[in-house]
Amino acid sequence: ITIKCVPHAKLLGVHIDQELRWHHHVDTAVAKGTKLLLAAKRLTRPSFGLPPRYIRRIYTSVVVPRVEYALPVWYEPTRTIPGRKFPKGSTGFANRIGKVQRLACQMITGAFRCTATDVLELHANIKP
């Protein structure tokens, strides 16, 4: 029996690569979250469809658990260090998850694409 080396493996739903970089896991999590949001977006239209409170409920009960599954394992909170120009932590992952959240906020509020993210989160009653 020969055991082949693979670039990443899936264990309990978490994709682990050889260097513990978590990029593949975040790629799949963001793709799943976006796919679920776009499926829910088909149910919402300005003139008919689900009310915003149901879209918010779908987002918080279906999409957020999919995207944030095993978050303590692969996410390092962002923090600023005095004397350092850029923040330290998983800033790239936070930005990618933020894009999924922004799409959800646009769907909930029905706002335009040019609306600021902070305003969208405030009106959608979603924590940043």
CSV table of N, CA and C in Angstrom, one decimal:
chain,number,residue,atom,x,y,z
A,1,ILE,N,0.9,-1.2,0.0
A,1,ILE,CA,0.0,0.0,0.0
A,1,ILE,C,0.9,1.2,0.0
A,2,THR,N,0.6,2.1,-0.9
A,2,THR,CA,1.4,3.4,-1.0
A,2,THR,C,0.5,4.5,-0.5
A,3,ILE,N,1.0,5.4,0.3
A,3,ILE,CA,0.3,6.6,0.7
A,3,ILE,C,0.8,7.8,-0.1
A,4,LYS,N,-0.2,8.4,-0.8
A,4,LYS,CA,0.2,9.5,-1.6
A,4,LYS,C,0.2,10.8,-0.8
A,5,CYS,N,1.1,11.7,-1.1
A,5,CYS,CA,1.1,13.0,-0.5
A,5,CYS,C,0.2,14.0,-1.2
A,6,VAL,N,-0.7,14.6,-0.5
A,6,VAL,CA,-1.7,15.6,-1.1
A,6,VAL,C,-1.4,17.0,-0.5
A,7,PRO,N,-1.7,18.0,-1.3
A,7,PRO,CA,-1.4,19.4,-0.8
A,7,PRO,C,-2.3,19.8,0.4
A,8,HIS,N,-3.5,19.2,0.5
A,8,HIS,CA,-4.4,19.5,1.6
A,8,HIS,C,-5.3,18.4,1.8
A,9,ALA,N,-5.7,18.3,3.1
A,9,ALA,CA,-6.7,17.2,3.5
A,9,ALA,C,-7.8,17.8,4.2
A,10,LYS,N,-8.9,17.1,4.2
A,10,LYS,CA,-10.1,17.6,4.9
A,10,LYS,C,-10.4,16.7,6.1
A,11,LEU,N,-10.4,17.3,7.3
A,11,LEU,CA,-10.6,16.6,8.6
A,11,LEU,C,-11.7,17.4,9.3
A,12,LEU,N,-12.8,16.7,9.6
A,12,LEU,CA,-13.9,17.2,10.3
A,12,LEU,C,-14.4,18.5,9.7
A,13,GLY,N,-14.4,18.6,8.3
A,13,GLY,CA,-14.9,19.7,7.6
A,13,GLY,C,-13.9,20.9,7.5
A,14,VAL,N,-12.7,20.7,8.0
A,14,VAL,CA,-11.7,21.8,7.9
A,14,VAL,C,-10.6,21.3,7.0
A,15,HIS,N,-10.3,22.1,6.0
A,15,HIS,CA,-9.2,21.8,5.0
A,15,HIS,C,-7.9,22.2,5.6
A,16,ILE,N,-7.0,21.3,5.8
A,16,ILE,CA,-5.7,21.5,6.4
A,16,ILE,C,-4.7,21.3,5.3
A,17,ASP,N,-3.8,22.3,5.1
A,17,ASP,CA,-2.7,22.1,4.1
A,17,ASP,C,-1.4,21.8,4.8
A,18,GLN,N,-0.4,21.6,4.1
A,18,GLN,CA,0.9,21.2,4.6
A,18,GLN,C,1.6,22.3,5.5
A,19,GLU,N,1.3,23.5,5.2
A,19,GLU,CA,2.0,24.6,5.9
A,19,GLU,C,1.0,25.3,6.9
A,20,LEU,N,-0.1,24.7,7.1
A,20,LEU,CA,-1.2,25.3,8.0
A,20,LEU,C,-1.4,26.8,7.7
A,21,ARG,N,-1.7,27.1,6.4
A,21,ARG,CA,-2.0,28.4,6.0
A,21,ARG,C,-3.5,28.7,5.9
A,22,TRP,N,-4.3,27.7,5.8
A,22,TRP,CA,-5.8,27.8,5.8
A,22,TRP,C,-6.4,28.5,4.6
A,23,HIS,N,-5.6,28.8,3.5
A,23,HIS,CA,-6.1,29.5,2.4
A,23,HIS,C,-7.2,28.6,1.6
A,24,HIS,N,-7.0,27.4,1.5
A,24,HIS,CA,-7.9,26.5,0.8
A,24,HIS,C,-9.2,26.4,1.6
A,25,HIS,N,-9.1,26.4,2.9
A,25,HIS,CA,-10.3,26.3,3.7
A,25,HIS,C,-11.2,27.6,3.6
A,26,VAL,N,-10.5,28.7,3.7
A,26,VAL,CA,-11.2,30.0,3.5
A,26,VAL,C,-11.8,30.2,2.1
A,27,ASP,N,-11.1,29.7,1.1
A,27,ASP,CA,-11.6,29.7,-0.2
A,27,ASP,C,-12.9,29.0,-0.3
A,28,THR,N,-13.0,27.8,0.2
A,28,THR,CA,-14.2,27.0,0.2
A,28,THR,C,-15.3,27.5,1.0
A,29,ALA,N,-14.9,28.1,2.2
A,29,ALA,CA,-15.9,28.7,3.1
A,29,ALA,C,-16.6,29.9,2.5
A,30,VAL,N,-15.8,30.8,1.9
A,30,VAL,CA,-16.3,32.0,1.2
A,30,VAL,C,-17.1,31.6,0.0
A,31,ALA,N,-16.7,30.6,-0.7
A,31,ALA,CA,-17.5,30.1,-1.9
A,31,ALA,C,-18.8,29.5,-1.5
A,32,LYS,N,-18.8,28.8,-0.4
A,32,LYS,CA,-20.1,28.2,0.1
A,32,LYS,C,-21.0,29.3,0.5
A,33,GLY,N,-20.5,30.3,1.3
A,33,GLY,CA,-21.3,31.4,1.8
A,33,GLY,C,-21.9,32.2,0.6
A,34,THR,N,-21.1,32.5,-0.3
A,34,THR,CA,-21.5,33.3,-1.5
A,34,THR,C,-22.6,32.5,-2.3
A,35,LYS,N,-22.4,31.2,-2.4
A,35,LYS,CA,-23.3,30.4,-3.2
A,35,LYS,C,-24.7,30.4,-2.5
A,36,LEU,N,-24.7,30.3,-1.1
A,36,LEU,CA,-25.9,30.3,-0.4
A,36,LEU,C,-26.6,31.7,-0.4
A,37,LEU,N,-25.8,32.7,-0.4
A,37,LEU,CA,-26.4,34.1,-0.5
A,37,LEU,C,-27.0,34.3,-1.8
A,38,LEU,N,-26.3,33.9,-2.9
A,38,LEU,CA,-26.9,34.1,-4.2
A,38,LEU,C,-28.2,33.3,-4.4
A,39,ALA,N,-28.3,32.1,-3.8
A,39,ALA,CA,-29.5,31.3,-3.8
A,39,ALA,C,-30.6,32.1,-3.1
A,40,ALA,N,-30.3,32.7,-2.0
A,40,ALA,CA,-31.3,33.5,-1.2
A,40,ALA,C,-31.7,34.7,-2.0
A,41,LYS,N,-30.7,35.3,-2.7
A,41,LYS,CA,-31.0,36.5,-3.5
A,41,LYS,C,-32.1,36.3,-4.5
A,42,ARG,N,-32.2,35.1,-5.0
A,42,ARG,CA,-33.2,34.8,-6.0
A,42,ARG,C,-34.6,34.9,-5.4
A,43,LEU,N,-34.7,34.8,-4.1
A,43,LEU,CA,-36.0,34.9,-3.4
A,43,LEU,C,-36.4,36.4,-3.1
A,44,THR,N,-35.4,37.3,-3.3
A,44,THR,CA,-35.7,38.7,-2.9
A,44,THR,C,-35.7,39.5,-4.2
A,45,ARG,N,-36.7,40.4,-4.3
A,45,ARG,CA,-36.8,41.4,-5.3
A,45,ARG,C,-37.4,42.6,-4.7
A,46,PRO,N,-37.1,43.8,-5.3
A,46,PRO,CA,-37.7,45.0,-4.7
A,46,PRO,C,-39.2,45.0,-4.6
A,47,SER,N,-39.9,44.5,-5.6
A,47,SER,CA,-41.3,44.6,-5.7
A,47,SER,C,-42.0,43.3,-5.1
A,48,PHE,N,-41.4,42.2,-5.0
A,48,PHE,CA,-42.0,41.0,-4.4
A,48,PHE,C,-40.9,40.1,-3.8
A,49,GLY,N,-41.3,39.1,-3.1
A,49,GLY,CA,-40.3,38.2,-2.5
A,49,GLY,C,-40.3,38.3,-1.0
A,50,LEU,N,-39.3,37.7,-0.4
A,50,LEU,CA,-39.2,37.6,1.0
A,50,LEU,C,-39.0,39.0,1.7
A,51,PRO,N,-39.5,39.3,2.8
A,51,PRO,CA,-39.2,40.5,3.5
A,51,PRO,C,-37.8,40.5,4.0
A,52,PRO,N,-37.2,41.7,4.3
A,52,PRO,CA,-35.8,41.8,4.7
A,52,PRO,C,-35.6,41.0,6.0
A,53,ARG,N,-36.5,40.9,6.9
A,53,ARG,CA,-36.3,40.2,8.2
A,53,ARG,C,-36.0,38.7,8.0
A,54,TYR,N,-36.7,38.1,7.0
A,54,TYR,CA,-36.4,36.7,6.7
A,54,TYR,C,-35.1,36.5,6.0
A,55,ILE,N,-34.7,37.4,5.2
A,55,ILE,CA,-33.4,37.3,4.5
A,55,ILE,C,-32.3,37.4,5.6
A,56,ARG,N,-32.5,38.3,6.6
A,56,ARG,CA,-31.5,38.5,7.7
A,56,ARG,C,-31.5,37.2,8.5
A,57,ARG,N,-32.6,36.6,8.7
A,57,ARG,CA,-32.6,35.3,9.4
A,57,ARG,C,-31.9,34.2,8.7
A,58,ILE,N,-32.1,34.1,7.4
A,58,ILE,CA,-31.5,33.1,6.5
A,58,ILE,C,-30.0,33.4,6.6
A,59,TYR,N,-29.5,34.6,6.6
A,59,TYR,CA,-28.1,34.9,6.6
A,59,TYR,C,-27.5,34.5,8.0
A,60,THR,N,-28.2,34.9,9.1
A,60,THR,CA,-27.6,34.6,10.4
A,60,THR,C,-27.7,33.1,10.8
A,61,SER,N,-28.7,32.4,10.2
A,61,SER,CA,-28.8,31.0,10.6
A,61,SER,C,-28.2,30.0,9.6
A,62,VAL,N,-28.0,30.4,8.4
A,62,VAL,CA,-27.5,29.4,7.4
A,62,VAL,C,-26.1,29.8,6.9
A,63,VAL,N,-25.9,31.0,6.5
A,63,VAL,CA,-24.7,31.5,5.9
A,63,VAL,C,-23.6,31.6,6.9
A,64,VAL,N,-23.8,32.4,8.0
A,64,VAL,CA,-22.8,32.6,9.0
A,64,VAL,C,-22.2,31.3,9.6
A,65,PRO,N,-23.0,30.4,10.0
A,65,PRO,CA,-22.4,29.1,10.5
A,65,PRO,C,-21.5,28.4,9.4
A,66,ARG,N,-21.9,28.5,8.1
A,66,ARG,CA,-21.1,27.8,7.1
A,66,ARG,C,-19.7,28.5,6.9
A,67,VAL,N,-19.8,29.8,6.9
A,67,VAL,CA,-18.5,30.6,6.7
A,67,VAL,C,-17.6,30.5,7.9
A,68,GLU,N,-18.2,30.6,9.1
A,68,GLU,CA,-17.4,30.7,10.3
A,68,GLU,C,-17.2,29.4,11.0
A,69,TYR,N,-17.4,28.2,10.3
A,69,TYR,CA,-17.2,26.9,10.9
A,69,TYR,C,-15.7,26.8,11.3
A,70,ALA,N,-15.5,26.3,12.5
A,70,ALA,CA,-14.1,26.1,13.1
A,70,ALA,C,-13.3,27.4,13.1
A,71,LEU,N,-13.9,28.5,13.3
A,71,LEU,CA,-13.2,29.8,13.2
A,71,LEU,C,-12.1,29.9,14.2
A,72,PRO,N,-12.2,29.4,15.4
A,72,PRO,CA,-11.0,29.6,16.4
A,72,PRO,C,-9.8,28.8,15.9
A,73,VAL,N,-10.0,27.8,15.0
A,73,VAL,CA,-8.8,27.1,14.5
A,73,VAL,C,-8.0,27.9,13.5
A,74,TRP,N,-8.7,28.5,12.6
A,74,TRP,CA,-8.0,29.1,11.5
A,74,TRP,C,-7.9,30.6,11.4
A,75,TYR,N,-8.6,31.3,12.3
A,75,TYR,CA,-8.7,32.8,12.3
A,75,TYR,C,-7.9,33.3,13.5
A,76,GLU,N,-7.0,34.3,13.2
A,76,GLU,CA,-6.3,35.1,14.2
A,76,GLU,C,-6.9,36.5,14.2
A,77,PRO,N,-7.5,37.0,15.3
A,77,PRO,CA,-8.0,38.3,15.3
A,77,PRO,C,-7.0,39.4,14.9
A,78,THR,N,-7.5,40.4,14.2
A,78,THR,CA,-6.6,41.5,13.8
A,78,THR,C,-6.4,42.4,15.0
A,79,ARG,N,-5.2,42.9,15.1
A,79,ARG,CA,-4.8,43.8,16.1
A,79,ARG,C,-3.7,44.7,15.6
A,80,THR,N,-3.7,45.9,16.2
A,80,THR,CA,-2.6,46.9,15.8
A,80,THR,C,-1.5,46.8,16.9
A,81,ILE,N,-0.3,46.9,16.4
A,81,ILE,CA,0.8,46.9,17.3
A,81,ILE,C,1.5,48.3,17.2
A,82,PRO,N,1.8,48.9,18.3
A,82,PRO,CA,2.4,50.2,18.2
A,82,PRO,C,3.7,50.2,17.5
A,83,GLY,N,3.9,51.2,16.6
A,83,GLY,CA,5.2,51.2,15.9
A,83,GLY,C,5.1,50.4,14.6
A,84,ARG,N,4.1,49.7,14.3
A,84,ARG,CA,3.9,48.9,13.1
A,84,ARG,C,2.9,49.5,12.2
A,85,LYS,N,3.2,49.5,10.9
A,85,LYS,CA,2.4,50.2,9.9
A,85,LYS,C,1.1,49.5,9.7
A,86,PHE,N,1.1,48.2,9.5
A,86,PHE,CA,0.0,47.4,9.2
A,86,PHE,C,-0.5,46.5,10.3
A,87,PRO,N,-1.8,46.2,10.4
A,87,PRO,CA,-2.3,45.4,11.5
A,87,PRO,C,-1.8,43.9,11.3
A,88,LYS,N,-1.7,43.2,12.5
A,88,LYS,CA,-1.3,41.8,12.5
A,88,LYS,C,-2.5,41.0,12.7
A,89,GLY,N,-2.5,39.8,12.1
A,89,GLY,CA,-3.6,38.9,12.2
A,89,GLY,C,-4.1,38.4,10.8
A,90,SER,N,-5.3,37.9,10.8
A,90,SER,CA,-5.9,37.3,9.6
A,90,SER,C,-6.6,38.4,8.9
A,91,THR,N,-6.0,39.5,8.5
A,91,THR,CA,-6.7,40.6,7.8
A,91,THR,C,-7.2,40.2,6.4
A,92,GLY,N,-6.5,39.4,5.7
A,92,GLY,CA,-7.0,39.0,4.4
A,92,GLY,C,-8.2,38.1,4.5
A,93,PHE,N,-8.2,37.2,5.5
A,93,PHE,CA,-9.4,36.4,5.7
A,93,PHE,C,-10.6,37.3,6.1
A,94,ALA,N,-10.3,38.2,7.0
A,94,ALA,CA,-11.4,39.1,7.5
A,94,ALA,C,-12.0,39.9,6.3
A,95,ASN,N,-11.2,40.4,5.4
A,95,ASN,CA,-11.7,41.1,4.3
A,95,ASN,C,-12.5,40.3,3.4
A,96,ARG,N,-12.1,39.0,3.2
A,96,ARG,CA,-12.9,38.1,2.3
A,96,ARG,C,-14.2,37.8,2.9
A,97,ILE,N,-14.3,37.6,4.3
A,97,ILE,CA,-15.5,37.3,4.9
A,97,ILE,C,-16.4,38.5,4.9
A,98,GLY,N,-15.7,39.7,5.0
A,98,GLY,CA,-16.5,41.0,5.0
A,98,GLY,C,-17.2,41.2,3.7
A,99,LYS,N,-16.6,40.7,2.6
A,99,LYS,CA,-17.3,40.8,1.3
A,99,LYS,C,-18.6,40.0,1.3
A,100,VAL,N,-18.6,38.8,1.9
A,100,VAL,CA,-19.8,38.0,2.0
A,100,VAL,C,-20.8,38.8,2.8
A,101,GLN,N,-20.4,39.3,3.9
A,101,GLN,CA,-21.3,40.1,4.8
A,101,GLN,C,-21.9,41.3,4.1
A,102,ARG,N,-21.1,42.0,3.3
A,102,ARG,CA,-21.5,43.2,2.6
A,102,ARG,C,-22.6,42.8,1.6
A,103,LEU,N,-22.4,41.7,0.9
A,103,LEU,CA,-23.5,41.2,0.0
A,103,LEU,C,-24.8,40.9,0.7
A,104,ALA,N,-24.7,40.3,1.9
A,104,ALA,CA,-25.9,40.0,2.7
A,104,ALA,C,-26.5,41.3,3.1
A,105,CYS,N,-25.7,42.3,3.5
A,105,CYS,CA,-26.3,43.6,4.0
A,105,CYS,C,-27.0,44.3,2.8
A,106,GLN,N,-26.5,44.2,1.6
A,106,GLN,CA,-27.1,44.8,0.4
A,106,GLN,C,-28.4,44.1,0.2
A,107,MET,N,-28.5,42.8,0.3
A,107,MET,CA,-29.7,42.1,0.1
A,107,MET,C,-30.8,42.5,1.1
A,108,ILE,N,-30.4,42.6,2.4
A,108,ILE,CA,-31.3,42.8,3.5
A,108,ILE,C,-31.9,44.2,3.3
A,109,THR,N,-31.0,45.2,3.0
A,109,THR,CA,-31.5,46.6,3.0
A,109,THR,C,-32.0,47.0,1.6
A,110,GLY,N,-31.6,46.3,0.6
A,110,GLY,CA,-32.0,46.7,-0.8
A,110,GLY,C,-31.3,47.9,-1.3
A,111,ALA,N,-30.1,48.2,-0.7
A,111,ALA,CA,-29.3,49.4,-1.0
A,111,ALA,C,-28.5,49.2,-2.3
A,112,PHE,N,-28.0,50.4,-2.8
A,112,PHE,CA,-27.2,50.3,-4.0
A,112,PHE,C,-25.8,49.8,-3.7
A,113,ARG,N,-25.1,49.5,-4.7
A,113,ARG,CA,-23.7,49.0,-4.5
A,113,ARG,C,-22.7,50.0,-3.9
A,114,CYS,N,-23.0,51.3,-4.2
A,114,CYS,CA,-22.1,52.3,-3.8
A,114,CYS,C,-22.3,52.8,-2.3
A,115,THR,N,-23.3,52.2,-1.6
A,115,THR,CA,-23.5,52.5,-0.2
A,115,THR,C,-22.4,52.0,0.7
A,116,ALA,N,-22.0,52.8,1.6
A,116,ALA,CA,-20.9,52.5,2.5
A,116,ALA,C,-21.2,51.2,3.3
A,117,THR,N,-20.2,50.4,3.6
A,117,THR,CA,-20.4,49.1,4.3
A,117,THR,C,-20.9,49.4,5.8
A,118,ASP,N,-20.3,50.4,6.4
A,118,ASP,CA,-20.7,50.7,7.8
A,118,ASP,C,-22.2,51.1,7.9
A,119,VAL,N,-22.7,51.8,6.9
A,119,VAL,CA,-24.1,52.2,6.9
A,119,VAL,C,-25.0,51.0,6.6
A,120,LEU,N,-24.5,50.1,5.7
A,120,LEU,CA,-25.3,48.9,5.4
A,120,LEU,C,-25.4,48.0,6.7
A,121,GLU,N,-24.3,47.8,7.4
A,121,GLU,CA,-24.3,47.0,8.6
A,121,GLU,C,-25.2,47.6,9.7
A,122,LEU,N,-25.2,48.9,9.8
A,122,LEU,CA,-26.1,49.6,10.8
A,122,LEU,C,-27.5,49.4,10.4
A,123,HIS,N,-27.9,49.6,9.2
A,123,HIS,CA,-29.3,49.5,8.8
A,123,HIS,C,-29.8,48.0,8.8
A,124,ALA,N,-28.9,47.1,8.5
A,124,ALA,CA,-29.3,45.7,8.5
A,124,ALA,C,-29.2,45.1,9.9
A,125,ASN,N,-28.7,45.8,10.9
A,125,ASN,CA,-28.6,45.4,12.2
A,125,ASN,C,-27.7,44.1,12.3
A,126,ILE,N,-26.6,44.2,11.6
A,126,ILE,CA,-25.6,43.1,11.7
A,126,ILE,C,-24.3,43.6,12.2
A,127,LYS,N,-23.7,42.9,13.1
A,127,LYS,CA,-22.5,43.3,13.7
A,127,LYS,C,-21.3,43.3,12.7
A,128,PRO,N,-20.4,44.3,12.8
A,128,PRO,CA,-19.3,44.3,11.8
A,128,PRO,C,-18.3,43.2,12.0
